[in-house]
Coordinates of C-alpha atoms and ligand atoms in Angstrom, one line a residue:
X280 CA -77.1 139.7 29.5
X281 CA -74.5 136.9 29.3
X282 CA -72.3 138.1 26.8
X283 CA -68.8 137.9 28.1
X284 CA -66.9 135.1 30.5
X285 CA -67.5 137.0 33.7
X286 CA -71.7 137.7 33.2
X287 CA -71.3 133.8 32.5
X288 CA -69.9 132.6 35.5
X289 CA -71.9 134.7 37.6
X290 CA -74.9 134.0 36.4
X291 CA -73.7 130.2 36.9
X292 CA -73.1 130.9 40.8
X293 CA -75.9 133.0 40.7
X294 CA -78.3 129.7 40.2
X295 CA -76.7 127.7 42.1
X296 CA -77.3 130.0 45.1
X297 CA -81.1 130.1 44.0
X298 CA -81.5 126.5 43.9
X299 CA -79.5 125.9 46.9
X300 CA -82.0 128.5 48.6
X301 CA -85.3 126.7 47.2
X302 CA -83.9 123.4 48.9
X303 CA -83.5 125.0 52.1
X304 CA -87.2 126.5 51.7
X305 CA -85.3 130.2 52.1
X306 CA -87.1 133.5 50.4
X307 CA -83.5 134.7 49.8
X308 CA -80.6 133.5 48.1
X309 CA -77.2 134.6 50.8
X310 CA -74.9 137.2 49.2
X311 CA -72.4 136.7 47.3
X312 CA -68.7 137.5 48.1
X313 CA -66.3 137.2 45.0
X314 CA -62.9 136.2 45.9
X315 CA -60.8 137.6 43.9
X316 CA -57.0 137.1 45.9
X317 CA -54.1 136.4 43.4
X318 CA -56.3 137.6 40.3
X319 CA -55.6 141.1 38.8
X320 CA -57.8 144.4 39.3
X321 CA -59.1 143.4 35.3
X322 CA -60.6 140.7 36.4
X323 CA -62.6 141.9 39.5
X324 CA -63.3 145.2 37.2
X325 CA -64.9 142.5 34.3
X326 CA -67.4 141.1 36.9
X327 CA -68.2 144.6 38.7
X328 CA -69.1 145.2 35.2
X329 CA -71.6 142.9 35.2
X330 CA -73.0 143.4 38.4
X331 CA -70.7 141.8 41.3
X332 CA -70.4 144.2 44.0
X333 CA -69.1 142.8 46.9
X334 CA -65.5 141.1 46.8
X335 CA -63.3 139.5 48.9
X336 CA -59.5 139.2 49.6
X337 CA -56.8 137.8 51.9
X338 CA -53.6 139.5 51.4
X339 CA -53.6 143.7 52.6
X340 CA -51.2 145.1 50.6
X341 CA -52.4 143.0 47.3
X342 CA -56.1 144.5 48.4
X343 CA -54.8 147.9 48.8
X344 CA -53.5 148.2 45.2
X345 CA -56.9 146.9 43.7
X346 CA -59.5 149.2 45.8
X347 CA -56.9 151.8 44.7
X348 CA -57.4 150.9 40.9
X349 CA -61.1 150.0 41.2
X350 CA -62.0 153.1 42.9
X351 CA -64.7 155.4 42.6
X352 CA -67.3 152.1 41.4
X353 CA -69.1 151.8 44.6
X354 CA -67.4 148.5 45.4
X355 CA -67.7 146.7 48.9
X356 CA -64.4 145.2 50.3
X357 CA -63.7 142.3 52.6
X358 CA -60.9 141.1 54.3
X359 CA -61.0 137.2 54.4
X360 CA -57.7 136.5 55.0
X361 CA -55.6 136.0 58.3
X362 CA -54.5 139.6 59.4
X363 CA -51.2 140.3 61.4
X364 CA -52.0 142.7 64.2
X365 CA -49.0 144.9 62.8
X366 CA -51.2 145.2 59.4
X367 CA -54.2 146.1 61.5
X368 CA -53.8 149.9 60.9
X369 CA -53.6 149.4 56.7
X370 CA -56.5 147.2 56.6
X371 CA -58.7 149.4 59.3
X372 CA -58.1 152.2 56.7
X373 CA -58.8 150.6 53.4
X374 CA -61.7 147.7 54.3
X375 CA -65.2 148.1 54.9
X376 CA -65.8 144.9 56.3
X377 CA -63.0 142.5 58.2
X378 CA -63.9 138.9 58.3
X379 CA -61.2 137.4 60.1
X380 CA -61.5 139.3 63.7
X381 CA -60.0 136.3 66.2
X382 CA -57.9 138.1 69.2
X383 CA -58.7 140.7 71.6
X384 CA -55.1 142.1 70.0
X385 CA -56.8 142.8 66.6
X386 CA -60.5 144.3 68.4
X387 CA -58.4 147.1 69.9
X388 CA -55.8 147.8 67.0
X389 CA -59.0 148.3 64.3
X390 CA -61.0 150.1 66.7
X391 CA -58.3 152.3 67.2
X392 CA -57.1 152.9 63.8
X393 CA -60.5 153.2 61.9
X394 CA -60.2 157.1 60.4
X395 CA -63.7 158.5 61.3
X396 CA -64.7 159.6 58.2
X397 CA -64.9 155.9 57.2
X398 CA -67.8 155.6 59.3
X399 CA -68.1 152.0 61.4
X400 CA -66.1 149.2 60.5
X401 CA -68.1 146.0 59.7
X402 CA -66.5 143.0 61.8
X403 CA -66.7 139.5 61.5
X404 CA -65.6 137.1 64.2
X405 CA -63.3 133.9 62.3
X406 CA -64.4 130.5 64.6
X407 CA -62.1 127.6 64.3
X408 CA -64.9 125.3 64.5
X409 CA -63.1 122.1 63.5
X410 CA -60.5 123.3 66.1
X411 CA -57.6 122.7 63.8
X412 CA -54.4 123.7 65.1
X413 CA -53.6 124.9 61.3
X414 CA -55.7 127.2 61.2
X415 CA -56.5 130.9 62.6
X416 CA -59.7 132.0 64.7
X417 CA -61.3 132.0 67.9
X418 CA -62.5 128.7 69.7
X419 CA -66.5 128.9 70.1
X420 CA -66.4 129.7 73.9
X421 CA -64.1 132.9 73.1
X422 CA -66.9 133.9 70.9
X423 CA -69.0 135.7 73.7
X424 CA -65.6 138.0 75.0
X425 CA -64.6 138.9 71.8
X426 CA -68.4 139.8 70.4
X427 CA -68.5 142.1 73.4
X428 CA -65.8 143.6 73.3
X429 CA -66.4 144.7 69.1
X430 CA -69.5 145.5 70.6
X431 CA -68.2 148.0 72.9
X432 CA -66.0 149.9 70.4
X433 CA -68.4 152.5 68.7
X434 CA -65.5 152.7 65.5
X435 CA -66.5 148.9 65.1
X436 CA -69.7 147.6 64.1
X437 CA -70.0 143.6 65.3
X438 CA -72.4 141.7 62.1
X439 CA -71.7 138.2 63.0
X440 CA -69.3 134.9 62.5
X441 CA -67.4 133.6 59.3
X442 CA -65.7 129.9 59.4
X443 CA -63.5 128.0 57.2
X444 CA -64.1 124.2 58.2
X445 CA -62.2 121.4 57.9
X446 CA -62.1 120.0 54.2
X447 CA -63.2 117.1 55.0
X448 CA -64.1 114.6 51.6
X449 CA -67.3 113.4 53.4
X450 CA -70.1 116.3 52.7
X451 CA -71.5 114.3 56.0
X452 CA -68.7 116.1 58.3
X453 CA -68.7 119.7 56.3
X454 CA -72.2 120.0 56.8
X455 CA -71.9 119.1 60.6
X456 CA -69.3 121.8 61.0
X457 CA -71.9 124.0 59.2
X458 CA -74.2 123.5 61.3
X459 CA -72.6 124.3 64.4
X460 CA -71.5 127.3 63.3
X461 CA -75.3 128.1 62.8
X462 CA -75.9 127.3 66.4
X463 CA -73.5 129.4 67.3
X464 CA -75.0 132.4 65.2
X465 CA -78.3 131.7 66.4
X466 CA -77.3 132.6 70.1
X467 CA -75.5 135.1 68.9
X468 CA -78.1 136.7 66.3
X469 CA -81.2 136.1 69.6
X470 CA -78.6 138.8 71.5
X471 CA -78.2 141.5 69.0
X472 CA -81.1 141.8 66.0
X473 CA -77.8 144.2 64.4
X474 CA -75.8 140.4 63.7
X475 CA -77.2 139.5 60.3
X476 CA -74.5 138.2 58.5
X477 CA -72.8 134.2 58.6
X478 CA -70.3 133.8 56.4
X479 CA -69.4 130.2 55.8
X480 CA -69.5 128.1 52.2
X481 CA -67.0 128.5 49.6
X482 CA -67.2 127.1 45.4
X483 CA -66.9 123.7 46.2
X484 CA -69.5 123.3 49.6
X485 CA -72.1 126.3 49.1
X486 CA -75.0 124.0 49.1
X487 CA -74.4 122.2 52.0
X488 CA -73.5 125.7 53.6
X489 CA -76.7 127.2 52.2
X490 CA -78.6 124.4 53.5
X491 CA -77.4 124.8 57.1
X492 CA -78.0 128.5 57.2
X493 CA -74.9 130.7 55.2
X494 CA -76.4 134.5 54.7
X495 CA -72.9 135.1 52.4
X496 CA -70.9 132.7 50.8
X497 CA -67.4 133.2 49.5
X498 CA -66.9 132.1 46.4
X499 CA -62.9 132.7 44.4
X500 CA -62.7 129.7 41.3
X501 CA -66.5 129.7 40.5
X502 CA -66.0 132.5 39.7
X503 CA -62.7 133.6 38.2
X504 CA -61.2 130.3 37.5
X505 CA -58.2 128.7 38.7
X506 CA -56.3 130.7 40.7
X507 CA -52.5 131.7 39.5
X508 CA -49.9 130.5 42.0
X509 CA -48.7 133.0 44.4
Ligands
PLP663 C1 -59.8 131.6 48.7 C2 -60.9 131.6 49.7 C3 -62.2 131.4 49.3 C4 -62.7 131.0 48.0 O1 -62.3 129.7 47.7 P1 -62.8 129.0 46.3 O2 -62.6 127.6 46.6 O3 -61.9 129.5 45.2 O4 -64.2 129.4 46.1 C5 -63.2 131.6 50.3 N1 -62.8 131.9 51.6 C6 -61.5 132.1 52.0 C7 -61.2 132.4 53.4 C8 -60.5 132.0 51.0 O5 -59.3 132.2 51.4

């Protein structure tokens, strides 16, 4: 069923993630995370409607208001955005997954804050992998501390890595910071069979992500257009 703008456009990533998982000779296609940051609780409703379960956003307090409106339809939430250790206790309470785990700070703050009755929060740890001084997440050799130590907290629940590389024009460079990341995953992933998840791979790169390994990709204009400003 294609009838409206949203079953279009997901249907449209949709193949794309099929054919990029035929090249790489995959059984499965990754999941899909819908990004929906700046866009209003209509919108992610219209594509829950037709099917999407599993969104994305970067800012808390924007988040909160949405899972508040959108609850009660089974949705799955992620944090993908940088989160201030002071916001820890919000985003502990209303996530189910946190992408963008990077400091010991942040391990301790959502352990400690998860209510219980939320069961385990699912935890990503954010690698700078182009090691851009821009940009938030861990360098690759704090990726063993920091897995151990989500590890360790029984409120947290450690499923793997997530990266934003470097966007470099040459699809050359992306892919090689792809691919490290994969590396990366692959030690981690041989330690613990509970790590199933790498997150890299946004609208414009998913292939090349796919191709190096991505099990999610994030995808925000694909699927819900251009993105108001903020
Ligand atoms: C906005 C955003 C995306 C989605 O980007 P698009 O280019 O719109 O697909 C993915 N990941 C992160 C971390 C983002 O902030």
């Amino acid at each position: 069923m294609s009838s409206t703008p949203s079953h279009a456009a997901l249907d449209a990533v949709r193949a794309r993630l099929d054919a990029a998982a035929r090249a790489a000779v995959r059984p499965l296609p990754p999941r899909l995370l819908a990004v929906g940051k700046l866009h209003p609780a209509s919108a992610i409703a219209a594509l829950a409607d037709a099917g999407q379960r599993a969104f994305g956003e970067n800012y808390v307090q924007e988040a909160a208001g949405k899972i508040e409106a959108l609850a009660g339809r089974g949705l799955e939430w992620h944090l993908i955005g940088h989160l201030q250790s002071n916001k820890a206790r919000q985003a502990a309470a209303v996530f189910d997954w946190v992408q963008t785990v990077d400091r010991m700070k942040l391990v301790e703050a959502l352990a400690a804050h998860r209510p219980p009755a939320r069961g385990a929060l699912n935890v990503l740890l954010q690698v700078n992998i182009d090691d851009e001084s821009s940009k938030h997440g861990c360098t690759p050799s704090e990726v063993p501390a920091l897995a151990a130590a989500v590890r360790a907290a029984p409120s947290l629940r450690l499923r793997g890595l997530m990266a934003i590389p470097a966007p470099h024009a040459e699809p050359a460079r992306r892919r090689d910071a792809f691919a490290r990341m994969r590396r990366l995953f692959d030690t981690l992933a041989g330690q613990d069979p509970a790590i199933d998840t790498l997150s890299m791979g946004m609208s414009e790169d998913l292939e090349l992500a796919v191709a190096e390994g991505a099990t999610m990709v994030r995808v925000g204009s694909a699927l819900f257009g251009a993105r108001p400003a903020r």
